[in-house]
PDB file of C-alpha atoms in Angstrom:
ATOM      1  CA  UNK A   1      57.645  16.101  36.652  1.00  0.00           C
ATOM      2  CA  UNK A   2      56.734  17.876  34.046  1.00  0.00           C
ATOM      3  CA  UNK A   3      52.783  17.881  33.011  1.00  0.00           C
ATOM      4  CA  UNK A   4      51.757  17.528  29.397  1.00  0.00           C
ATOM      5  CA  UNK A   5      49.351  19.985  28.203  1.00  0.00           C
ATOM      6  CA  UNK A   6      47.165  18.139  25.920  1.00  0.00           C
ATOM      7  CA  UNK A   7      45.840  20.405  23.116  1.00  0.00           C
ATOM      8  CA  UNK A   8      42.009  20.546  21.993  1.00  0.00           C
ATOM      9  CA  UNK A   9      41.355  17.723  18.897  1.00  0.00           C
ATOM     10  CA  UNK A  10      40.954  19.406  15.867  1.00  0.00           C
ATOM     11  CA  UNK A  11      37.756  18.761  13.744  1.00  0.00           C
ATOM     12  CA  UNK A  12      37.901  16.856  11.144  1.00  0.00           C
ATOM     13  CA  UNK A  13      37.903  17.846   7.870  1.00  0.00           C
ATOM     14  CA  UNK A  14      34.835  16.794   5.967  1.00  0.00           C
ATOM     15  CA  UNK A  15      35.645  14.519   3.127  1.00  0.00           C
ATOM     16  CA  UNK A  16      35.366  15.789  -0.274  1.00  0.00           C
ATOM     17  CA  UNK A  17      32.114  14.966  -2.039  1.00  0.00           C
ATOM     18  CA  UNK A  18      32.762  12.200  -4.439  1.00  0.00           C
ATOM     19  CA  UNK A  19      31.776  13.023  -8.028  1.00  0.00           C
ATOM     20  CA  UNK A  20      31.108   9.720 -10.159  1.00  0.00           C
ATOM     21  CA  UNK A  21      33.968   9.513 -12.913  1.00  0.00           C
ATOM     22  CA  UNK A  22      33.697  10.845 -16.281  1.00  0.00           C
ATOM     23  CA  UNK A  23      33.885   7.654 -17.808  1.00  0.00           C
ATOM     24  CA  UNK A  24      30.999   6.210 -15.689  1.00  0.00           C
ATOM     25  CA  UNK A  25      29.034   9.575 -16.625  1.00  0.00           C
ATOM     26  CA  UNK A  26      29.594   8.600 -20.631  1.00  0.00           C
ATOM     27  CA  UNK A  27      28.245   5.282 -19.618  1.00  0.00           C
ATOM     28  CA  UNK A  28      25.474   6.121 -18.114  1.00  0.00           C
ATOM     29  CA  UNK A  29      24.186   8.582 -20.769  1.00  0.00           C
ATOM     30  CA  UNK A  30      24.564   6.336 -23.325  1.00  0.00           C
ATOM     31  CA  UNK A  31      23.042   3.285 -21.782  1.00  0.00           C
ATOM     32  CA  UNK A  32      20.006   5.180 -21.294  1.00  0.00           C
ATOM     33  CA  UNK A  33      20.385   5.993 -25.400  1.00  0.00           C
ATOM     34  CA  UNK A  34      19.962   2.734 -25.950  1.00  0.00           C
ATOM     35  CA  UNK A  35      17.410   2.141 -23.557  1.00  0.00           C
ATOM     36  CA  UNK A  36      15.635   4.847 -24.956  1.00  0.00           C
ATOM     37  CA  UNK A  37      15.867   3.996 -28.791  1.00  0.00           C
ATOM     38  CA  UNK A  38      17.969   7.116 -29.640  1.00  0.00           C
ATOM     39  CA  UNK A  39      20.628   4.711 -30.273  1.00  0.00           C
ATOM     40  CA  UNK A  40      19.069   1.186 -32.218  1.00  0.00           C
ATOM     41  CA  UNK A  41      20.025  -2.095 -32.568  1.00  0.00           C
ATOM     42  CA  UNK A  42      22.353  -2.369 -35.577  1.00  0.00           C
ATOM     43  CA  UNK A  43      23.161   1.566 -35.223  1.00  0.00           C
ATOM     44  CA  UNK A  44      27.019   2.551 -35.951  1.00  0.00           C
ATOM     45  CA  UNK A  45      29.079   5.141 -34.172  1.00  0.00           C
ATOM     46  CA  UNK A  46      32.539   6.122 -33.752  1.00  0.00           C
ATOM     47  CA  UNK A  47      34.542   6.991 -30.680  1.00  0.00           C
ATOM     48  CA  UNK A  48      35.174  10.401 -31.865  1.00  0.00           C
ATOM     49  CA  UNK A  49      31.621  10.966 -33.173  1.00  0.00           C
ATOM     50  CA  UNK A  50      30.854  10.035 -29.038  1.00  0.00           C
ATOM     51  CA  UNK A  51      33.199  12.402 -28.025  1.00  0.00           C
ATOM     52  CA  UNK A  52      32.494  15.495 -30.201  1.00  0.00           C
ATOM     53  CA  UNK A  53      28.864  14.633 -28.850  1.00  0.00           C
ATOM     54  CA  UNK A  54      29.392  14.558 -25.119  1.00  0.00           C
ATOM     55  CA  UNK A  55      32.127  17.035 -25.399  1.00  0.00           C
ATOM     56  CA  UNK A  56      34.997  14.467 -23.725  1.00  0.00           C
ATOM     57  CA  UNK A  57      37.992  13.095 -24.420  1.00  0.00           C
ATOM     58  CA  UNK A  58      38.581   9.651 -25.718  1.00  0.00           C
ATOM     59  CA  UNK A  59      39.360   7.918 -22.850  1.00  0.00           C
ATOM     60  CA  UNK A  60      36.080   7.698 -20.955  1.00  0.00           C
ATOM     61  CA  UNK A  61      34.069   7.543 -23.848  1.00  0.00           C
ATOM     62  CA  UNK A  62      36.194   3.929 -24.649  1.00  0.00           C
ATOM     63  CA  UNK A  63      36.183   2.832 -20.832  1.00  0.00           C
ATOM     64  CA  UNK A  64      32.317   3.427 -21.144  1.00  0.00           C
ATOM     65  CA  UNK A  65      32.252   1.386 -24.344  1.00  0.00           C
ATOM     66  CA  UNK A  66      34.226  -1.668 -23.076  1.00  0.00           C
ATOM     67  CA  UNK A  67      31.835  -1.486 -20.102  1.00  0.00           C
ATOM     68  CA  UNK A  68      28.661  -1.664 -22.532  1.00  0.00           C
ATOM     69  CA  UNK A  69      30.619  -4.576 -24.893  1.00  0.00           C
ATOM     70  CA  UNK A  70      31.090  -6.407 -21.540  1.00  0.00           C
ATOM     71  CA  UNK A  71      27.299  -6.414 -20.621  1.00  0.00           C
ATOM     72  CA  UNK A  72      25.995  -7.447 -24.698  1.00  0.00           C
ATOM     73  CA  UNK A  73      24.828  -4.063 -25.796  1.00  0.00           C
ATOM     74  CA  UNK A  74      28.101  -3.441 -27.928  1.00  0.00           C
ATOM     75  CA  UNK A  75      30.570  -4.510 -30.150  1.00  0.00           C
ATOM     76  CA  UNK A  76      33.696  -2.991 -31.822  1.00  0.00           C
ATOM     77  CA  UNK A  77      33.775  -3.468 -35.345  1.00  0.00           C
ATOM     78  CA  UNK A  78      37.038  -3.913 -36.855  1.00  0.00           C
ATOM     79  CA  UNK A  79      38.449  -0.864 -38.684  1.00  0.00           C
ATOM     80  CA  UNK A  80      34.449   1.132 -38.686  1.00  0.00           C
ATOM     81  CA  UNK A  81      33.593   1.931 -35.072  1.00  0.00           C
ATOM     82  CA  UNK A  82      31.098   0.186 -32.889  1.00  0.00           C
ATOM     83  CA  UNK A  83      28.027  -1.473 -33.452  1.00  0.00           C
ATOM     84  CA  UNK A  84      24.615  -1.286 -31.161  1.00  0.00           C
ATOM     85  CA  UNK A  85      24.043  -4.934 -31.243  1.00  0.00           C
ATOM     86  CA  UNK A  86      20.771  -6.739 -33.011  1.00  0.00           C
ATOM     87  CA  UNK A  87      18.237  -8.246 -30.334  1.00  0.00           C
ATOM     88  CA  UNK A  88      18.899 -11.403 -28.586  1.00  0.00           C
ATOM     89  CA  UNK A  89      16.007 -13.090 -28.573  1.00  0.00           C
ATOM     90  CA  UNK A  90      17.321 -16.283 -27.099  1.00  0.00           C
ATOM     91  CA  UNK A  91      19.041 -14.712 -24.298  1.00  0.00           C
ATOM     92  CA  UNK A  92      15.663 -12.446 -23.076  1.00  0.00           C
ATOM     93  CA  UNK A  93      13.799 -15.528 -23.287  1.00  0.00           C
ATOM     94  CA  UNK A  94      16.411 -16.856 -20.400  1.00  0.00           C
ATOM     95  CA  UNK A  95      16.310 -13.821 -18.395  1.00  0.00           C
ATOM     96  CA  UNK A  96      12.378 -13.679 -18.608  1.00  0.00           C
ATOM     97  CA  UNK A  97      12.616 -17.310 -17.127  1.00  0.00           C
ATOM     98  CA  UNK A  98      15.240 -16.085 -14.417  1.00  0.00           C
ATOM     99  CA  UNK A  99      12.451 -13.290 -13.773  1.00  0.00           C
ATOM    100  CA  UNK A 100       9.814 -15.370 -13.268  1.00  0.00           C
ATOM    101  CA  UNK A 101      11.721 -17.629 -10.790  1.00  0.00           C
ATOM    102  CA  UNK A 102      12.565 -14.088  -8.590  1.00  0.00           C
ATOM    103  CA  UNK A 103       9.503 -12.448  -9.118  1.00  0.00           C
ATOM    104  CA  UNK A 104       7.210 -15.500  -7.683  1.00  0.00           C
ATOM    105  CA  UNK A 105       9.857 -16.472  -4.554  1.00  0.00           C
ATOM    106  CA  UNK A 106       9.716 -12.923  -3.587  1.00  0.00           C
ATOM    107  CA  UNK A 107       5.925 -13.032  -3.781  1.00  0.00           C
ATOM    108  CA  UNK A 108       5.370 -15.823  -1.875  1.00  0.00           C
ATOM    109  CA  UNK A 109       7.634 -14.760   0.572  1.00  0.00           C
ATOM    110  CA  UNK A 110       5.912 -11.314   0.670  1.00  0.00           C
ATOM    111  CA  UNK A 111       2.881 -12.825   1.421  1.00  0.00           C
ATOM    112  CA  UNK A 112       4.298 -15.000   4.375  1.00  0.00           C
ATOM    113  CA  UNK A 113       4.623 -11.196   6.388  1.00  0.00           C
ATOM    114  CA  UNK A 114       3.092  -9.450   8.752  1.00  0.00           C
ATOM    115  CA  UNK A 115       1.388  -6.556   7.149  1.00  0.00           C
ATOM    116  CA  UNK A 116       2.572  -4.075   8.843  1.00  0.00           C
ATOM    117  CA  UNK A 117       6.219  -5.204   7.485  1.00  0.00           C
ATOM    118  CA  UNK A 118       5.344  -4.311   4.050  1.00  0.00           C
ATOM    119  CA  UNK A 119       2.463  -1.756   4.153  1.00  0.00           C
ATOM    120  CA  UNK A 120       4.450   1.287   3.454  1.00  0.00           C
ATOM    121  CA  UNK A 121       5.379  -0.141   0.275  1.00  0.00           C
ATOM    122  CA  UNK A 122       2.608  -1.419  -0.587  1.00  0.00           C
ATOM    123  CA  UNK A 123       0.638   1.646   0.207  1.00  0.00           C
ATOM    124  CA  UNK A 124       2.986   3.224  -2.747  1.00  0.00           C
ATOM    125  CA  UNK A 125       2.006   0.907  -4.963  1.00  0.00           C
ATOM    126  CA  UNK A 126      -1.909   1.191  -3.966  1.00  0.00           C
ATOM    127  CA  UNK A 127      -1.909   5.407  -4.714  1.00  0.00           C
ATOM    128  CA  UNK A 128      -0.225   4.191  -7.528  1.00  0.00           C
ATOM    129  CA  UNK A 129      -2.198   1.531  -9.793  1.00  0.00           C
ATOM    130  CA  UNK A 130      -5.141   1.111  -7.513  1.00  0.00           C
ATOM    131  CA  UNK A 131      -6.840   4.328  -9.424  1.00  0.00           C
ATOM    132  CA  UNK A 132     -10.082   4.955 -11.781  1.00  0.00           C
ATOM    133  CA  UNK A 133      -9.139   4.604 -15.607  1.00  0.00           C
ATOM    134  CA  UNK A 134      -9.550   8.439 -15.799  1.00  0.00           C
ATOM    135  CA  UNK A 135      -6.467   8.714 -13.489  1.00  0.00           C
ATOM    136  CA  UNK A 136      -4.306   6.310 -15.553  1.00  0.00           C
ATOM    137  CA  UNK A 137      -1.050   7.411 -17.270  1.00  0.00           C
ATOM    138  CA  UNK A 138      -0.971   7.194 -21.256  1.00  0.00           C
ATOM    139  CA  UNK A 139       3.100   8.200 -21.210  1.00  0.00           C
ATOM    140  CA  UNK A 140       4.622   4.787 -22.519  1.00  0.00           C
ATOM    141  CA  UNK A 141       7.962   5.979 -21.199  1.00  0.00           C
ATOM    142  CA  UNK A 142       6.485   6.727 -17.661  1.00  0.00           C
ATOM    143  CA  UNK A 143       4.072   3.665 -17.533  1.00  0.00           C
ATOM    144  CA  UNK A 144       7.345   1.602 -18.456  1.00  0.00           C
ATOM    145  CA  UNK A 145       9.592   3.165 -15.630  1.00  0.00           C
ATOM    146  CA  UNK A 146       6.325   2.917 -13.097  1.00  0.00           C
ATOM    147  CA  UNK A 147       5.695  -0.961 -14.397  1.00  0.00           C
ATOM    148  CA  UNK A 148       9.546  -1.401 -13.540  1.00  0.00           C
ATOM    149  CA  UNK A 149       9.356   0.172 -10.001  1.00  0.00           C
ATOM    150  CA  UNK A 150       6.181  -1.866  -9.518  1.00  0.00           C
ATOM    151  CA  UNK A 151       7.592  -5.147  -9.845  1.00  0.00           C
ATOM    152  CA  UNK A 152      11.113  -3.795  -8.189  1.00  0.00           C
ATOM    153  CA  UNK A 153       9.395  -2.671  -4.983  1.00  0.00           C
ATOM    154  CA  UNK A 154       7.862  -6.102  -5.001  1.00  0.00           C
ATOM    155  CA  UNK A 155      11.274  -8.127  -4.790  1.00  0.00           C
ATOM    156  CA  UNK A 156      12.341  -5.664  -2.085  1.00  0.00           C
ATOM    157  CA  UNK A 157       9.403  -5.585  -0.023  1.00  0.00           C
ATOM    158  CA  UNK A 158      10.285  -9.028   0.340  1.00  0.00           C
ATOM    159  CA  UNK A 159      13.389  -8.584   2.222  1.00  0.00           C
ATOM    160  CA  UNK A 160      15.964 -10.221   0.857  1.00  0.00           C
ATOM    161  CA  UNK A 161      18.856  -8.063  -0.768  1.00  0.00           C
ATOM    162  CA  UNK A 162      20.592 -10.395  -2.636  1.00  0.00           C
ATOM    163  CA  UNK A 163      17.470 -11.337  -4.238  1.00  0.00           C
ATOM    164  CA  UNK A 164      16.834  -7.619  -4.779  1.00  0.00           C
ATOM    165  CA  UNK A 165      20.181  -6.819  -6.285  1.00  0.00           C
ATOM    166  CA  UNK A 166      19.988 -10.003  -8.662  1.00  0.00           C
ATOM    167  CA  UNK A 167      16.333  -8.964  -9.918  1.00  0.00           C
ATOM    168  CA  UNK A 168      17.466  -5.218 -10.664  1.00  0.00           C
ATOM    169  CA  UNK A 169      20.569  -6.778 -12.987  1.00  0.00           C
ATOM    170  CA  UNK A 170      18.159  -8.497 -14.670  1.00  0.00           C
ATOM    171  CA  UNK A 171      15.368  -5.961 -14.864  1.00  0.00           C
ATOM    172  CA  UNK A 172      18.570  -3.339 -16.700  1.00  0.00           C
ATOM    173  CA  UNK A 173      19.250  -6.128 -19.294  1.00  0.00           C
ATOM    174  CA  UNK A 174      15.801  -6.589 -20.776  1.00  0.00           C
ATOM    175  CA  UNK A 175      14.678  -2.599 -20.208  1.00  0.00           C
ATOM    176  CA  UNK A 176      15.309  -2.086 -23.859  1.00  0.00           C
ATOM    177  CA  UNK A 177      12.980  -4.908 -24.993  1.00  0.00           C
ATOM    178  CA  UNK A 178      10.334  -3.890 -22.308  1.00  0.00           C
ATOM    179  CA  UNK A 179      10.387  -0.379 -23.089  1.00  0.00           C
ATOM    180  CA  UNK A 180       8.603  -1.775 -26.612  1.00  0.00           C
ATOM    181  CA  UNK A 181       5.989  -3.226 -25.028  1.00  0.00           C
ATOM    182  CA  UNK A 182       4.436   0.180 -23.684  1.00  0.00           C
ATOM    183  CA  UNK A 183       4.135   1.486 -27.416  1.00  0.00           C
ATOM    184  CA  UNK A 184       0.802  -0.087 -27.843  1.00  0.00           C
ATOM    185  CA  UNK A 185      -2.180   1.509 -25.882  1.00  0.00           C
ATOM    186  CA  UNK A 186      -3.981  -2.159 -24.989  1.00  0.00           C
ATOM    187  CA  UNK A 187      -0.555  -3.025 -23.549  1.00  0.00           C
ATOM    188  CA  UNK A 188      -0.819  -0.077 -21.309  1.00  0.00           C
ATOM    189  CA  UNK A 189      -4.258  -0.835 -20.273  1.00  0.00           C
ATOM    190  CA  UNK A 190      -3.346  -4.612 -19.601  1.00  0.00           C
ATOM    191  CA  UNK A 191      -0.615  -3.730 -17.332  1.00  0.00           C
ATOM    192  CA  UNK A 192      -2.591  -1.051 -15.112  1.00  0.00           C
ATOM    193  CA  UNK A 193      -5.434  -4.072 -14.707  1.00  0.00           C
ATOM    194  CA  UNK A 194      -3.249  -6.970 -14.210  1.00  0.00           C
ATOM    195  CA  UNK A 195      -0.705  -4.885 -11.630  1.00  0.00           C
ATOM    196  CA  UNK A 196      -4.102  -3.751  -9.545  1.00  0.00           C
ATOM    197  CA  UNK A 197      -5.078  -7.826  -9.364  1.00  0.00           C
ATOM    198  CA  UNK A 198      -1.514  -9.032  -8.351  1.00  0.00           C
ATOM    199  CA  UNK A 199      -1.956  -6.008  -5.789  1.00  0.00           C
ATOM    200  CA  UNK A 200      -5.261  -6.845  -3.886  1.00  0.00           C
ATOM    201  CA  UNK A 201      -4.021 -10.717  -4.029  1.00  0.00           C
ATOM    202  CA  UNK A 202      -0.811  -9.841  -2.208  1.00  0.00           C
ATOM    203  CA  UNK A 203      -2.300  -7.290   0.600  1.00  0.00           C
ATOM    204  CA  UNK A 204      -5.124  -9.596   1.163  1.00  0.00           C
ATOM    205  CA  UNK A 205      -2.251 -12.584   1.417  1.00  0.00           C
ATOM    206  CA  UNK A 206      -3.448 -14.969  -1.250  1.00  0.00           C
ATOM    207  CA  UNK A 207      -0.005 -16.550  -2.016  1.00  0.00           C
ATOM    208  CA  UNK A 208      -1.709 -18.738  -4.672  1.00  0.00           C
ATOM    209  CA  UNK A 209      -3.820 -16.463  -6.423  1.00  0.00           C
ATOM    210  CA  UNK A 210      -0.720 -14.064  -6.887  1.00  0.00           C
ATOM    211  CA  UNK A 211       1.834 -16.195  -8.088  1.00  0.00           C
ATOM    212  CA  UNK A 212      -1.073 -17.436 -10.306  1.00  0.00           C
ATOM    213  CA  UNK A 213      -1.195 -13.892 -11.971  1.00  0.00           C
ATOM    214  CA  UNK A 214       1.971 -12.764 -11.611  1.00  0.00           C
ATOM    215  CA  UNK A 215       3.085 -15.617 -14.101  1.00  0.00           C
ATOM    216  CA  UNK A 216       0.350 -14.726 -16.301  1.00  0.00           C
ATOM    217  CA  UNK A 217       1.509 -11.381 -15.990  1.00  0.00           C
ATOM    218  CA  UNK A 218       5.099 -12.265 -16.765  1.00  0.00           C
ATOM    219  CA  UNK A 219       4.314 -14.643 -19.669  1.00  0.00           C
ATOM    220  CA  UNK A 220       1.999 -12.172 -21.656  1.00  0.00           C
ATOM    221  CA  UNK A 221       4.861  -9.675 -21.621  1.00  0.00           C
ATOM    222  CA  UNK A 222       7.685 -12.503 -22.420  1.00  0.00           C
ATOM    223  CA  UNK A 223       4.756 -13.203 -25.620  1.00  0.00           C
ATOM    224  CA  UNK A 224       4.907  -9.630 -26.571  1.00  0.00           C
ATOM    225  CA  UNK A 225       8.860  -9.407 -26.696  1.00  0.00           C
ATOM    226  CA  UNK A 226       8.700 -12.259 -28.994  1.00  0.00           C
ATOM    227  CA  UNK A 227       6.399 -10.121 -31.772  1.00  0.00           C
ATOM    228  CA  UNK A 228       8.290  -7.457 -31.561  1.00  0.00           C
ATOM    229  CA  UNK A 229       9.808  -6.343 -35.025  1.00  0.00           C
ATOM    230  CA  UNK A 230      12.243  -4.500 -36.465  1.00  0.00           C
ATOM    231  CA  UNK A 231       9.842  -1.362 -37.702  1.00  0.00           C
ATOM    232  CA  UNK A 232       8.439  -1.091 -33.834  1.00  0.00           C
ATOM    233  CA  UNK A 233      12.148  -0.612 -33.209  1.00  0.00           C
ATOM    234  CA  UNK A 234      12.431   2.435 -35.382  1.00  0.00           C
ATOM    235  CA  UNK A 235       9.024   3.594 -34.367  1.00  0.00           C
ATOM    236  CA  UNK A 236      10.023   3.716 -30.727  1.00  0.00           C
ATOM    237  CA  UNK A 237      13.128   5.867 -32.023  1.00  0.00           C
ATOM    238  CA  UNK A 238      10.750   8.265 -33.539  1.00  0.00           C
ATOM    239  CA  UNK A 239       8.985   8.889 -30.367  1.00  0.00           C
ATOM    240  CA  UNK A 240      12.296   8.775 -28.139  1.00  0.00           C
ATOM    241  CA  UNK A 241      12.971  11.788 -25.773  1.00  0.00           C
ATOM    242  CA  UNK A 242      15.732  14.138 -26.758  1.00  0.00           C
ATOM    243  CA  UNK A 243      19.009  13.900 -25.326  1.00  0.00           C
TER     244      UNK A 243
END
């Protein structure tokens, strides 16, 4: 009988890095133009002015746009382009409400741990906001991406992923109208004191005393979206970063 020689396995070939698609790259870079006021509400565009722009063909630049009509930040208009669309009021109103509801169940559940389950995150947050006023950050663009992560790391220091990934959809629809509320120094201020109270009540496991100010927290902000006005729209666009 004759005996099989059995040859070494070849490695494996690693797999190819995966590079995210053109089209999702356009879409990116442009949601964060509107998040960041370069593009307004009301602003008109063409495809090929977004091409000659971002130096790509047509056809990711209008998958990216049907992407960002599908989620209410654009609209085609017929024969002129596309359209940034004017502020829904109505609608952030709803998702603030939806906020609140995620925001205080993943609070109270947070505060139902051990603490060693949700120290390391916590202790994040602490280096964070727990500092002296002469430490504090006066960058409205950082102090809005830090007051995001804040409240993010909240919801997912509470453990539950679904309620984690349903919170961050929500928290990418109403950036834009956040983003506003940083422009005003008092604002600012506000939001490093009331973040260091919700803090201390959640490490020291007061359940009642942080939902208390975490929907105080929540409703000032939902106030402050409901001043906002056209003109702090195209002051915000002054002060936006370049692309």
């Amino acid at each position: 009988m004759q005996k099989t020689t059995r040859r070494p396995a070849q490695a494996t070939a690693p797999l190819a890095t995966v590079h995210p698609s053109r089209a999702n790259e356009v879409y990116e870079q442009l949601k964060r133009d509107i998040a960041d006021f370069r593009l307004v509400p009301g602003d008109r565009f063409t495809e090929h002015e977004l091409c000659a722009r971002l130096e790509v063909s047509r056809t990711p630049v209008r998958q990216a746009l049907f992407r960002l009509q599908q989620e209410g930040l654009v609209e085609v208009m017929f024969r002129s382009g596309w359209r940034v669309l004017p502020f829904d009021f109505d609608k952030f109103d709803q998702l603030y409400d939806l906020r609140m509801v995620l925001e205080t169940t993943a609070v109270q559940r947070l505060c139902q741990q051990e603490v060693a389950t949700s120290e390391p995150l916590l202790l994040e947050l602490k280096e964070r906001w727990l500092v002296p006023a002469s430490e504090r950050s006066s960058d409205a663009t950082q102090v809005a991406a830090w007051d995001e992560s804040f409240h993010e790391t909240l919801v997912s220091a509470a453990g539950n992923a679904e309620l984690a990934r349903v919170h961050h959809e929500v928290t990418e629809r109403i950036r834009i109208i956040r983003r506003l509320d940083f422009l005003k120094q008092m604002r600012i201020d506000a939001t490093y004191d009331e973040h260091a109270k919700i803090l201390r009540a959640i490490i020291a496991r007061k359940a009642d005393r942080a939902d208390l100010l975490l929907r105080s927290h929540i409703q000032a902000s939902q106030v402050e979206v409901r001043k906002i006005t056209l003109h702090q729209v195209y002051m915000a666009q002054q002060v936006a970063p370049a692309a």
